[in-house]
Tab-separated table of C-alpha atoms in Angstrom:
chain	number	residue	atom	x	y	z
A	18	MET	CA	70.121	18.742	-176.044
A	19	LEU	CA	67.039	20.870	-175.231
A	20	CYS	CA	65.261	23.087	-177.760
A	21	LEU	CA	64.615	26.553	-176.261
A	22	LEU	CA	61.619	27.179	-178.541
A	23	CYS	CA	59.529	24.029	-177.989
A	24	ASP	CA	61.197	22.380	-174.944
A	25	LEU	CA	61.707	19.191	-176.953
A	26	THR	CA	64.688	17.039	-175.997
A	27	ILE	CA	66.882	16.130	-178.984
A	28	ALA	CA	68.415	12.650	-178.687
A	29	THR	CA	71.885	13.241	-180.161
A	30	LEU	CA	74.229	16.120	-179.458
A	31	LYS	CA	75.129	16.942	-183.067
A	32	ASN	CA	74.945	20.162	-185.111
A	33	ALA	CA	73.280	18.370	-188.018
A	34	THR	CA	70.505	16.998	-185.784
A	35	ALA	CA	69.815	20.424	-184.245
A	36	LYS	CA	69.776	22.051	-187.674
A	37	ARG	CA	67.351	19.459	-189.047
A	38	HIS	CA	65.036	19.948	-186.043
A	39	TYR	CA	65.070	23.737	-186.475
A	40	GLU	CA	64.425	23.672	-190.231
A	41	ASN	CA	61.621	21.088	-189.995
A	42	ILE	CA	59.710	22.552	-187.039
A	43	HIS	CA	60.742	26.200	-186.489
A	44	LYS	CA	61.468	27.332	-190.038
A	45	ASP	CA	58.597	29.881	-189.978
A	46	HIS	CA	59.101	30.949	-186.354
A	47	LYS	CA	59.168	34.691	-185.603
A	48	TYR	CA	62.798	34.399	-184.459
A	49	ALA	CA	63.833	32.965	-187.832
A	50	LYS	CA	63.882	36.428	-189.404
A	51	LEU	CA	66.132	37.945	-186.735
A	52	GLU	CA	69.772	38.545	-187.520
A	53	GLY	CA	72.914	39.950	-185.870
A	54	GLU	CA	72.532	41.498	-182.409
A	55	ALA	CA	68.755	41.056	-182.386
A	56	ARG	CA	69.183	37.281	-182.820
A	57	LYS	CA	71.801	37.148	-180.046
A	58	ASN	CA	69.568	39.138	-177.672
A	59	ALA	CA	66.623	36.823	-178.375
A	60	LEU	CA	68.804	33.780	-177.679
A	61	ALA	CA	70.044	35.298	-174.398
A	62	LYS	CA	66.443	36.061	-173.381
A	63	LEU	CA	65.342	32.468	-174.063
A	64	LYS	CA	68.295	31.082	-172.089
A	65	SER	CA	67.510	33.403	-169.183
A	66	GLN	CA	63.844	32.337	-169.112
A	67	LYS	CA	64.770	28.668	-169.188
A	68	SER	CA	67.374	29.147	-166.440
A	69	LYS	CA	64.843	30.900	-164.179
A	70	GLN	CA	62.321	28.119	-164.786
A	71	GLN	CA	64.853	25.453	-163.859
A	72	GLN	CA	65.945	27.413	-160.783
A	73	THR	CA	62.333	27.572	-159.586
A	74	PHE	CA	62.029	23.784	-159.701
A	75	SER	CA	65.436	23.308	-158.043
A	76	ILE	CA	64.556	25.728	-155.234
A	77	VAL	CA	61.345	23.841	-154.495
A	78	GLN	CA	63.190	20.519	-154.568
A	79	GLU	CA	66.002	21.856	-152.391
A	80	HIS	CA	63.523	23.182	-149.866
A	81	GLY	CA	61.833	19.768	-149.705
A	82	ASN	CA	65.177	18.026	-149.234
A	83	ARG	CA	66.176	20.399	-146.426
A	84	ALA	CA	62.833	19.910	-144.696
A	85	THR	CA	63.235	16.134	-144.842
A	86	GLU	CA	66.804	16.364	-143.554
A	87	ALA	CA	65.612	18.585	-140.688
A	88	THR	CA	63.022	16.000	-139.609
A	89	PHE	CA	65.737	13.311	-139.525
A	90	LYS	CA	67.972	15.519	-137.357
A	91	ILE	CA	65.117	16.293	-134.958
A	92	ALA	CA	64.133	12.611	-134.769
A	93	LEU	CA	67.744	11.721	-133.923
A	94	ILE	CA	67.906	14.325	-131.138
A	95	LEU	CA	64.620	13.123	-129.637
A	96	GLY	CA	65.795	9.518	-129.760
A	97	LYS	CA	69.160	10.267	-128.140
A	98	SER	CA	67.561	12.338	-125.378
A	99	GLY	CA	65.025	9.610	-124.621
A	100	LYS	CA	62.037	11.969	-125.014
A	101	PRO	CA	58.644	10.589	-126.137
A	102	ASN	CA	57.691	11.230	-129.747
A	103	SER	CA	54.461	12.903	-128.645
A	104	ASP	CA	56.586	15.884	-127.514
A	105	ILE	CA	57.192	16.780	-131.164
A	106	GLU	CA	53.819	18.548	-131.422
A	107	THR	CA	54.690	20.796	-128.511
A	108	LEU	CA	58.142	21.374	-129.972
A	109	LYS	CA	56.674	22.399	-133.344
A	110	ALA	CA	54.256	24.830	-131.675
A	111	CYS	CA	57.174	26.426	-129.795
A	112	LEU	CA	59.225	26.632	-132.996
A	113	ILE	CA	56.401	28.343	-134.938
A	114	LYS	CA	55.778	30.806	-132.097
A	115	ALA	CA	59.485	31.742	-131.952
A	116	VAL	CA	59.694	32.258	-135.727
A	117	SER	CA	56.510	34.373	-135.738
A	118	TYR	CA	58.302	36.877	-133.513
A	119	MET	CA	61.827	36.668	-134.928
A	120	ASP	CA	61.230	36.222	-138.682
A	121	PRO	CA	57.516	36.423	-139.605
A	122	ASP	CA	58.255	36.322	-143.365
A	123	LYS	CA	59.413	32.707	-143.121
A	124	LEU	CA	56.571	31.537	-140.912
A	125	ASP	CA	54.852	29.573	-143.702
A	126	LYS	CA	58.011	27.508	-144.358
A	127	TYR	CA	58.205	26.373	-140.761
A	128	LYS	CA	54.485	25.576	-140.641
A	129	GLN	CA	54.992	23.189	-143.564
A	130	LEU	CA	57.643	21.157	-141.712
A	131	PRO	CA	56.361	17.536	-141.498
A	132	LEU	CA	56.722	17.218	-137.724
A	133	SER	CA	54.103	14.799	-136.483
A	134	ARG	CA	54.347	11.912	-134.048
A	135	ARG	CA	53.960	9.371	-136.878
A	136	THR	CA	56.631	11.112	-138.996
A	137	ILE	CA	59.174	11.121	-136.162
A	138	THR	CA	58.467	7.433	-135.456
A	139	ASP	CA	59.061	6.570	-139.124
A	140	ARG	CA	62.237	8.660	-139.235
A	141	GLN	CA	63.653	6.972	-136.132
A	142	HIS	CA	62.811	3.530	-137.506
A	143	GLU	CA	64.540	4.381	-140.798
A	144	LEU	CA	67.606	5.696	-138.952
A	145	ALA	CA	67.806	2.522	-136.891
A	146	THR	CA	67.552	0.171	-139.889
A	147	ASN	CA	69.742	2.182	-142.264
A	148	ASN	CA	72.669	2.146	-139.837
A	149	PHE	CA	73.503	-1.296	-141.149
A	150	LYS	CA	72.888	-0.850	-144.835
A	151	SER	CA	75.938	-1.848	-146.867
A	152	ASN	CA	76.490	-0.643	-150.442
A	153	GLU	CA	79.458	-1.530	-152.605
A	154	GLU	CA	79.986	0.796	-155.551
A	155	LEU	CA	82.731	2.582	-157.453
A	156	PHE	CA	83.403	5.892	-155.734
A	157	ALA	CA	85.601	7.709	-158.249
A	158	LEU	CA	88.356	7.359	-160.818
A	159	ALA	CA	91.415	9.592	-160.738
A	160	THR	CA	94.117	9.951	-163.371
A	161	LEU	CA	97.716	10.384	-162.259
A	162	LYS	CA	99.439	12.608	-164.795
A	163	GLY	CA	103.140	12.245	-164.180
A	164	LYS	CA	104.647	10.566	-161.135
A	165	THR	CA	102.907	7.839	-159.137
A	166	ARG	CA	104.514	8.360	-155.737
A	167	GLY	CA	102.634	7.899	-152.502
A	168	CYS	CA	102.240	11.665	-152.075
A	169	ASP	CA	100.835	11.976	-155.613
A	170	ILE	CA	98.223	9.288	-154.945
A	171	LEU	CA	97.331	10.968	-151.632
A	172	ALA	CA	96.804	14.324	-153.375
A	173	ALA	CA	94.486	12.748	-155.968
A	174	PHE	CA	92.648	10.829	-153.226
A	175	LYS	CA	92.089	13.951	-151.084
A	176	GLU	CA	90.863	15.862	-154.127
A	177	LYS	CA	88.153	13.256	-154.764
A	178	ILE	CA	87.248	13.217	-151.077
A	179	CYS	CA	86.782	17.005	-151.080
A	180	GLN	CA	84.686	16.932	-154.251
A	181	THR	CA	82.136	14.626	-152.626
A	182	GLN	CA	82.338	16.317	-149.203
A	183	LEU	CA	83.301	13.136	-147.391
A	184	GLN	CA	85.326	13.169	-144.184
A	185	LEU	CA	88.601	11.314	-143.766
A	186	LYS	CA	87.827	10.602	-140.126
A	187	ASN	CA	85.078	8.200	-141.280
A	188	LEU	CA	87.537	6.078	-143.270
A	189	VAL	CA	87.618	2.560	-141.814
A	190	SER	CA	89.917	0.463	-144.012
A	191	ILE	CA	91.930	0.381	-147.225
A	192	CYS	CA	92.307	-2.626	-149.504
A	193	SER	CA	95.064	-2.260	-152.101
A	194	ASP	CA	96.741	-4.405	-154.730
A	195	GLY	CA	99.922	-4.556	-152.642
A	196	ALA	CA	102.045	-2.343	-154.908
A	197	PRO	CA	105.140	-0.871	-153.142
A	198	PHE	CA	104.012	2.740	-153.609
A	199	MET	CA	100.755	1.849	-151.809
A	200	ARG	CA	101.854	-0.223	-148.811
A	201	GLY	CA	105.341	1.054	-147.927
A	202	LYS	CA	106.079	1.945	-144.310
A	203	ASN	CA	107.386	5.509	-144.599
A	204	LYS	CA	106.915	7.301	-147.909
A	205	ARG	CA	103.990	5.408	-149.408
A	206	PHE	CA	100.318	6.231	-149.789
A	207	ILE	CA	99.032	4.454	-146.675
A	208	ALA	CA	101.847	5.884	-144.533
A	209	PHE	CA	101.042	9.421	-145.746
A	210	LEU	CA	97.310	8.864	-145.267
A	211	LYS	CA	97.712	7.756	-141.648
A	212	LYS	CA	99.371	11.095	-140.898
A	213	GLU	CA	96.188	12.828	-142.068
A	214	LEU	CA	93.919	10.827	-139.750
A	215	PRO	CA	93.103	11.820	-136.155
A	216	ASP	CA	93.517	8.197	-134.996
A	217	PRO	CA	95.775	6.332	-137.468
A	218	ASP	CA	95.780	3.133	-135.387
A	219	CYS	CA	92.075	2.628	-136.162
A	220	LEU	CA	92.722	2.374	-139.914
A	221	ILE	CA	92.689	-1.260	-141.065
A	222	THR	CA	94.796	-2.015	-144.153
A	223	PHE	CA	94.599	-5.149	-146.277
A	224	HIS	CA	96.331	-6.574	-149.307
A	225	CYS	CA	93.571	-7.743	-151.705
A	226	ILE	CA	92.717	-11.388	-150.955
A	227	LEU	CA	92.251	-12.169	-154.652
A	228	HIS	CA	95.673	-10.799	-155.557
A	229	GLN	CA	97.366	-12.701	-152.751
A	230	GLN	CA	95.600	-15.934	-153.649
A	231	SER	CA	96.695	-15.638	-157.291
A	232	LEU	CA	100.263	-14.876	-156.186
A	233	CYS	CA	100.240	-17.948	-153.948
A	234	ALA	CA	99.257	-20.076	-156.951
A	235	LYS	CA	102.497	-19.093	-158.700
A	236	ALA	CA	104.430	-20.938	-155.995
A	237	ALA	CA	103.097	-24.229	-157.395
A	238	THR	CA	106.077	-25.038	-159.605
A	239	LEU	CA	107.288	-28.512	-160.535
A	240	ASP	CA	110.656	-28.393	-162.293
A	241	ASP	CA	110.052	-27.054	-165.822
A	242	THR	CA	106.643	-28.691	-166.323
A	243	LEU	CA	104.806	-25.426	-166.941
A	244	LYS	CA	107.519	-24.250	-169.341
A	245	LYS	CA	107.097	-27.433	-171.403
A	246	VAL	CA	103.317	-27.028	-171.381
A	247	ILE	CA	103.650	-23.474	-172.699
A	248	GLY	CA	106.052	-24.774	-175.370
A	249	ILE	CA	103.458	-27.290	-176.590
A	250	VAL	CA	100.718	-24.653	-176.691
A	251	ASN	CA	102.882	-22.072	-178.454
A	252	TYR	CA	104.075	-24.593	-181.043
A	253	ILE	CA	100.474	-25.137	-182.100
A	254	ARG	CA	99.042	-21.648	-181.638
A	255	ALA	CA	101.941	-19.387	-182.665
A	256	ASN	CA	101.871	-20.556	-186.298
A	257	SER	CA	98.540	-19.915	-188.052
A	258	LEU	CA	99.001	-22.814	-190.483
A	259	ARG	CA	99.714	-25.319	-187.715
A	260	HIS	CA	96.791	-23.983	-185.711
A	261	ARG	CA	94.418	-24.480	-188.666
A	262	GLN	CA	95.726	-27.992	-189.182
A	263	PHE	CA	95.230	-28.759	-185.493
A	264	ARG	CA	91.690	-27.338	-185.606
A	265	ASN	CA	90.928	-29.533	-188.621
A	266	LEU	CA	92.126	-32.538	-186.633
A	267	LEU	CA	89.835	-31.618	-183.725
A	268	GLN	CA	86.854	-31.036	-186.030
A	269	SER	CA	87.184	-34.538	-187.425
A	270	ASP	CA	85.747	-35.767	-184.108
A	271	GLU	CA	82.276	-34.670	-182.984
A	272	GLU	CA	83.302	-34.541	-179.313
A	273	THR	CA	86.085	-32.026	-179.956
A	274	TYR	CA	84.485	-30.138	-182.862
A	275	PHE	CA	84.028	-26.884	-180.894
A	276	VAL	CA	87.109	-27.275	-178.676
A	277	ASP	CA	90.441	-25.472	-178.996
A	278	LEU	CA	93.711	-25.193	-177.084
A	279	PRO	CA	93.894	-21.816	-175.282
A	280	TYR	CA	96.971	-19.634	-174.923
A	281	TYR	CA	98.644	-19.359	-171.531
A	282	SER	CA	98.555	-15.858	-170.008
A	283	LYS	CA	100.654	-15.129	-166.949
A	284	VAL	CA	98.486	-12.210	-165.804
A	285	ARG	CA	95.161	-14.054	-165.981
A	286	TRP	CA	94.333	-15.693	-162.674
A	287	LEU	CA	92.639	-18.821	-164.061
A	288	SER	CA	94.867	-19.319	-167.105
A	289	GLN	CA	97.300	-21.925	-165.781
A	290	GLY	CA	94.598	-24.311	-164.560
A	291	LEU	CA	92.495	-23.961	-167.714
A	292	VAL	CA	95.463	-24.545	-170.045
A	293	LEU	CA	96.586	-27.642	-168.130
A	294	GLN	CA	93.043	-29.000	-168.077
A	295	LYS	CA	92.595	-28.531	-171.824
A	296	LEU	CA	96.063	-29.948	-172.573
A	297	LEU	CA	95.271	-33.199	-170.768
A	298	GLU	CA	91.800	-33.358	-172.286
A	299	LEU	CA	93.274	-33.150	-175.812
A	300	ARG	CA	96.482	-35.086	-175.144
A	301	LYS	CA	95.684	-37.860	-177.668
A	302	GLN	CA	94.963	-35.357	-180.440
A	303	ILE	CA	98.079	-33.329	-179.542
A	304	LYS	CA	100.331	-36.410	-179.694
A	305	GLU	CA	98.769	-37.391	-183.010
A	306	PHE	CA	99.338	-33.885	-184.391
A	307	PHE	CA	102.979	-33.787	-183.262
A	308	THR	CA	103.536	-37.185	-184.902
A	309	SER	CA	102.096	-35.854	-188.170
A	310	GLN	CA	104.483	-32.898	-187.906
A	311	LYS	CA	107.397	-35.299	-187.222
A	312	GLU	CA	108.046	-33.629	-183.872
A	313	ILE	CA	108.645	-35.148	-180.453
A	314	CYS	CA	105.883	-34.321	-177.963
A	315	GLU	CA	106.516	-34.125	-174.208
A	316	LEU	CA	103.152	-35.838	-173.659
A	317	SER	CA	104.815	-39.056	-174.771
A	318	ASN	CA	106.858	-38.920	-171.554
A	319	PRO	CA	104.891	-40.724	-168.760
A	320	GLU	CA	106.562	-38.726	-165.986
A	321	PHE	CA	105.712	-35.398	-167.653
A	322	CYS	CA	102.076	-36.490	-168.013
A	323	ARG	CA	101.879	-37.302	-164.294
A	324	ASP	CA	103.451	-33.962	-163.357
A	325	ALA	CA	101.065	-32.063	-165.634
A	326	ALA	CA	98.103	-33.994	-164.189
A	327	PHE	CA	99.151	-33.219	-160.619
A	328	LEU	CA	99.516	-29.492	-161.411
A	329	CYS	CA	96.188	-29.572	-163.230
A	330	ASP	CA	94.389	-31.000	-160.178
A	331	LEU	CA	96.071	-28.472	-157.900
A	332	MET	CA	95.387	-25.461	-160.163
A	333	THR	CA	91.778	-26.533	-160.683
A	334	LYS	CA	91.260	-26.324	-156.919
A	335	HIS	CA	92.980	-22.919	-156.922
A	336	ASN	CA	90.652	-21.739	-159.680
A	337	MET	CA	87.595	-22.889	-157.742
A	338	LEU	CA	88.794	-20.891	-154.737
A	339	ASN	CA	89.498	-17.833	-156.907
A	340	ILE	CA	86.031	-17.920	-158.480
A	341	SER	CA	84.382	-18.267	-155.070
A	342	LEU	CA	86.236	-15.137	-153.899
A	343	GLN	CA	85.100	-13.078	-156.877
A	344	GLY	CA	81.927	-11.002	-156.906
A	345	LYS	CA	80.467	-8.057	-155.041
A	346	THR	CA	79.047	-7.864	-151.504
A	347	LYS	CA	81.440	-10.543	-150.249
A	348	SER	CA	82.229	-10.128	-146.569
A	349	ILE	CA	85.902	-10.006	-145.701
A	350	TYR	CA	85.541	-12.595	-142.932
A	351	GLU	CA	83.795	-15.042	-145.254
A	352	MET	CA	86.655	-14.760	-147.772
A	353	TRP	CA	89.235	-15.141	-145.019
A	354	GLN	CA	87.540	-18.337	-143.827
A	355	GLN	CA	87.545	-19.719	-147.378
A	356	ASN	CA	91.298	-19.139	-147.580
A	357	GLN	CA	91.850	-20.807	-144.223
A	358	ALA	CA	89.772	-23.796	-145.356
A	359	PHE	CA	91.836	-24.055	-148.551
A	360	LYS	CA	95.051	-24.047	-146.535
A	361	LYS	CA	93.720	-26.958	-144.482
A	362	LYS	CA	92.862	-28.739	-147.730
A	363	LEU	CA	96.488	-28.379	-148.827
A	364	VAL	CA	97.663	-29.950	-145.564
A	365	PHE	CA	95.195	-32.806	-146.082
A	366	LEU	CA	96.312	-33.326	-149.697
A	367	LYS	CA	99.916	-33.464	-148.568
A	368	ASP	CA	98.958	-36.221	-146.130
A	369	VAL	CA	97.248	-38.089	-148.995
A	370	ILE	CA	100.425	-37.833	-151.088
A	371	THR	CA	102.610	-38.933	-148.174
A	372	LYS	CA	100.522	-42.071	-147.664
A	373	SER	CA	100.282	-42.658	-151.459
A	374	ASN	CA	96.533	-42.916	-150.953
A	375	LEU	CA	95.450	-41.396	-154.268
A	376	SER	CA	91.781	-41.283	-155.246
A	377	ALA	CA	89.775	-39.811	-158.101
A	378	GLU	CA	87.970	-37.634	-155.563
A	379	HIS	CA	91.068	-35.624	-154.635
A	380	PHE	CA	93.327	-36.039	-157.692
A	381	PRO	CA	91.048	-36.964	-160.621
A	382	GLU	CA	93.478	-36.224	-163.486
A	383	LEU	CA	96.517	-37.751	-161.768
A	384	THR	CA	94.547	-40.897	-160.891
A	385	LYS	CA	93.267	-41.186	-164.462
A	386	ILE	CA	96.776	-40.822	-165.934
A	387	ILE	CA	98.256	-43.426	-163.556
A	388	LEU	CA	95.498	-45.934	-164.311
A	389	GLU	CA	95.937	-45.302	-168.029
A	390	GLN	CA	99.703	-45.846	-167.823
A	391	LYS	CA	99.196	-49.037	-165.794
A	392	SER	CA	96.868	-50.461	-168.424
A	393	GLU	CA	99.408	-49.579	-171.140
A	394	LYS	CA	102.276	-50.948	-168.987
A	395	ARG	CA	104.092	-47.598	-169.202
A	396	LEU	CA	104.215	-46.931	-165.470
A	397	GLU	CA	107.930	-47.258	-164.746
A	398	ASN	CA	108.402	-45.085	-161.674
A	399	ASN	CA	105.340	-44.134	-159.688
A	400	ASP	CA	107.099	-42.016	-157.065
A	401	ILE	CA	104.670	-39.231	-156.114
A	402	SER	CA	106.443	-38.246	-152.899
A	403	ARG	CA	108.202	-35.365	-154.656
A	404	TYR	CA	104.842	-33.631	-154.986
A	405	GLU	CA	105.015	-33.007	-151.239
A	406	THR	CA	107.543	-30.212	-151.796
A	407	VAL	CA	105.065	-28.401	-154.087
A	408	LEU	CA	102.368	-28.548	-151.410
A	409	ASP	CA	104.872	-27.469	-148.739
A	410	SER	CA	105.831	-24.399	-150.761
A	411	LEU	CA	102.152	-23.539	-151.281
A	412	ILE	CA	101.348	-23.838	-147.574
A	413	ALA	CA	104.365	-21.676	-146.687
A	414	GLU	CA	103.290	-19.087	-149.275
A	415	PHE	CA	99.776	-18.897	-147.833
A	416	ASN	CA	101.145	-18.509	-144.300
A	417	ASP	CA	103.514	-15.748	-145.372
A	418	ARG	CA	101.156	-13.724	-147.554
A	419	PHE	CA	98.170	-13.720	-145.212
A	420	LYS	CA	99.998	-12.501	-142.112
A	421	ASP	CA	98.061	-9.208	-142.121
A	422	PHE	CA	94.759	-11.098	-141.934
A	423	GLU	CA	96.062	-13.209	-139.047
A	424	GLU	CA	96.634	-9.956	-137.142
A	425	HIS	CA	93.017	-8.847	-137.640
A	426	ASN	CA	91.381	-12.257	-137.182
A	427	GLU	CA	90.231	-11.683	-133.594
A	428	THR	CA	89.007	-8.191	-134.442
A	429	LEU	CA	86.926	-9.485	-137.372
A	430	LYS	CA	85.277	-12.059	-135.117
A	431	LEU	CA	83.686	-9.216	-133.130
A	432	ALA	CA	81.409	-8.532	-136.093
A	433	PHE	CA	80.898	-12.024	-137.500
A	434	GLN	CA	81.264	-14.417	-134.537
A	435	PRO	CA	81.231	-12.320	-131.345
A	436	HIS	CA	79.967	-15.203	-129.184
A	437	ILE	CA	83.242	-17.150	-129.623
A	438	VAL	CA	85.600	-14.221	-128.962
A	439	GLU	CA	87.881	-14.564	-125.959
A	440	ILE	CA	86.615	-11.773	-123.694
A	441	SER	CA	90.016	-11.086	-122.136
A	442	THR	CA	91.513	-10.283	-125.566
A	443	ALA	CA	88.637	-8.036	-126.687
A	444	PRO	CA	88.719	-4.207	-126.350
A	445	GLU	CA	87.897	-3.160	-122.804
A	446	TYR	CA	84.921	-0.994	-123.783
A	447	SER	CA	83.205	-4.021	-125.372
A	448	GLN	CA	83.909	-6.661	-122.729
A	449	MET	CA	80.746	-6.098	-120.653
A	450	GLU	CA	78.519	-6.349	-123.705
A	451	LEU	CA	80.340	-9.511	-124.825
A	452	ILE	CA	79.562	-11.095	-121.456
A	453	GLU	CA	75.881	-10.200	-121.870
A	454	LEU	CA	75.882	-11.539	-125.439
A	455	SER	CA	77.429	-14.825	-124.289
A	456	GLU	CA	74.146	-15.548	-122.450
A	457	ASP	CA	71.903	-14.364	-125.283
A	458	SER	CA	70.905	-17.732	-126.765
A	459	ILE	CA	68.685	-16.210	-129.486
A	460	LEU	CA	71.413	-13.966	-130.879
A	461	LYS	CA	74.024	-16.736	-130.647
A	462	SER	CA	71.769	-19.086	-132.597
A	463	LEU	CA	71.503	-16.504	-135.396
A	464	PHE	CA	75.290	-16.352	-135.701
A	465	ASP	CA	75.587	-20.145	-135.481
A	466	ASN	CA	73.028	-20.534	-138.277
A	467	LYS	CA	75.133	-18.192	-140.448
A	468	LYS	CA	72.454	-15.557	-140.859
A	469	ASP	CA	73.402	-12.285	-142.529
A	470	PRO	CA	75.422	-10.280	-139.951
A	471	LEU	CA	73.922	-7.040	-141.293
A	472	GLU	CA	70.413	-8.242	-140.467
A	473	ILE	CA	71.487	-9.562	-137.065
A	474	TRP	CA	73.110	-6.325	-135.933
A	475	LYS	CA	70.167	-4.229	-137.164
A	476	THR	CA	68.005	-5.667	-134.390
A	477	ALA	CA	70.704	-6.038	-131.705
A	478	VAL	CA	70.112	-2.514	-130.356
A	479	GLU	CA	70.865	-3.590	-126.779
A	480	TYR	CA	74.572	-3.857	-127.681
A	481	PRO	CA	75.428	-0.325	-128.896
A	482	LYS	CA	79.219	-0.627	-128.534
A	483	LEU	CA	79.393	-3.945	-130.341
A	484	ARG	CA	77.109	-2.558	-133.033
A	485	GLN	CA	79.498	0.334	-133.537
A	486	ILE	CA	82.418	-2.101	-133.950
A	487	ALA	CA	80.374	-4.260	-136.319
A	488	ARG	CA	79.368	-1.228	-138.382
A	489	ARG	CA	83.012	-0.472	-139.044
A	490	LEU	CA	84.113	-4.041	-139.775
A	491	LEU	CA	81.163	-4.866	-142.027
A	492	SER	CA	82.125	-1.972	-144.286
A	493	CYS	CA	85.636	-3.328	-144.962
A	494	PHE	CA	86.514	-4.430	-148.486
A	495	GLY	CA	88.399	-7.710	-148.734
A	496	THR	CA	89.264	-7.405	-152.423
A	497	THR	CA	89.680	-4.825	-155.168
A	498	TYR	CA	87.210	-6.788	-157.330
A	499	CYS	CA	84.987	-3.739	-157.882
A	500	CYS	CA	87.903	-1.808	-159.428
A	501	GLU	CA	89.263	-4.752	-161.407
A	502	SER	CA	85.859	-5.553	-162.917
A	503	THR	CA	85.422	-1.888	-163.867
A	504	PHE	CA	88.736	-1.880	-165.735
A	505	SER	CA	87.772	-5.116	-167.523
A	506	HIS	CA	84.440	-3.587	-168.507
A	507	MET	CA	86.139	-0.431	-169.817
A	508	ILE	CA	88.573	-2.500	-171.898
A	509	PHE	CA	85.622	-4.386	-173.372
A	510	ILE	CA	83.548	-1.331	-174.292
A	511	LYS	CA	86.587	0.468	-175.736
A	512	PHE	CA	87.610	-2.500	-177.887
A	513	CYS	CA	88.480	-1.319	-181.375
A	514	LEU	CA	86.320	-3.984	-183.105
A	515	ARG	CA	83.232	-3.321	-180.990
A	516	SER	CA	80.389	-1.902	-183.078
């Protein structure tokens, strides 16, 4: 809030604050005695003066912005035409001479244009380096009031595009959460959007890697093990008295004083692994508590303990993958490679299970439980071959859900590993440059050393067609993490108990 009398900015937008400011500072002002129409006219006059003052500053700023934009456009034209930058002085002289005859009143504006050889050189350098600047930020939020059909989402999307004066033809890819109204073939958002594009085949569409990875984790089921785990947790946590008694039991030991058993949440990506890990960590205390409550605990069953330990080891690895995929500025190819590596790990773990070659390195909890049961002579049936079916289902789920990434794998290599792309399968307009790049040992070494692709392509100006492909692919989002984290932040700041 800005005071029209003293130009002081008032911190809070409240009537009481404005009134206090007026009575303390402007109580004896000449306008204080005005009433009725005279007071309204004085207020209108003050608003008009302030508006004109602000317009003067905005006009000057706008003129400066337009002048800067003009120098960038001229620098681009000179660069594309291959003309030397020294020609800019002759060009400016011609421009001023033409304006002096056609519009003499604006001659001073054109004389102030920063068109020097050094300026044009700086502008061209900035244009060259900024071509590969990647920024990840939240573009806009739109509320759907009513139906959430594909056409409704498209209308809201186009409205936001128009507000910011962006062009649909520059859209490279879409990463969605995989909902049916987003990814359907005919009457869904992406299908409608492709009809609006001049070249719909160039649009790359992905299902969020994080969502798919979390959905794959749900395929790791072992009979009703998870259901029994949830039953144990709910028995303790659902009743406040039992939960307090269990907490008192944990606080009797210094090692578990600050520990508790978390609830299981189906929608939280890391919940299953964390609950299983904590359940096994507190299994002795849980069995002791169930005994005190005169209840039978599933943790007394050796087979259930082994199943829970196996799922815990598997879900812990899933959680590590999920955490590595989270965060901003993650390249889509890097995340895809992490998923491929995890799939190979699953194949390796299956081979370990098949050969019954368990180790604490690969299955720490399962190995610990088996050794513990051996020492207590409770190991009756140590058949772990049935865990192979769990790993088989996980591998099949990964293969099925990441089909769309398999389709774009060779295309993504053009930006991240162009030196290993099969030239015959690459787009025809890039094949000659790929052949040249295959003999460029310096550039290949940069890719082999896993340098930032953005920095590599900034300097690789001798490959304009490959740079154009890379520019598009490097701007692709692999996950909807930016949106998901925004929603989580909004939930936190709108929490009813937050002060």
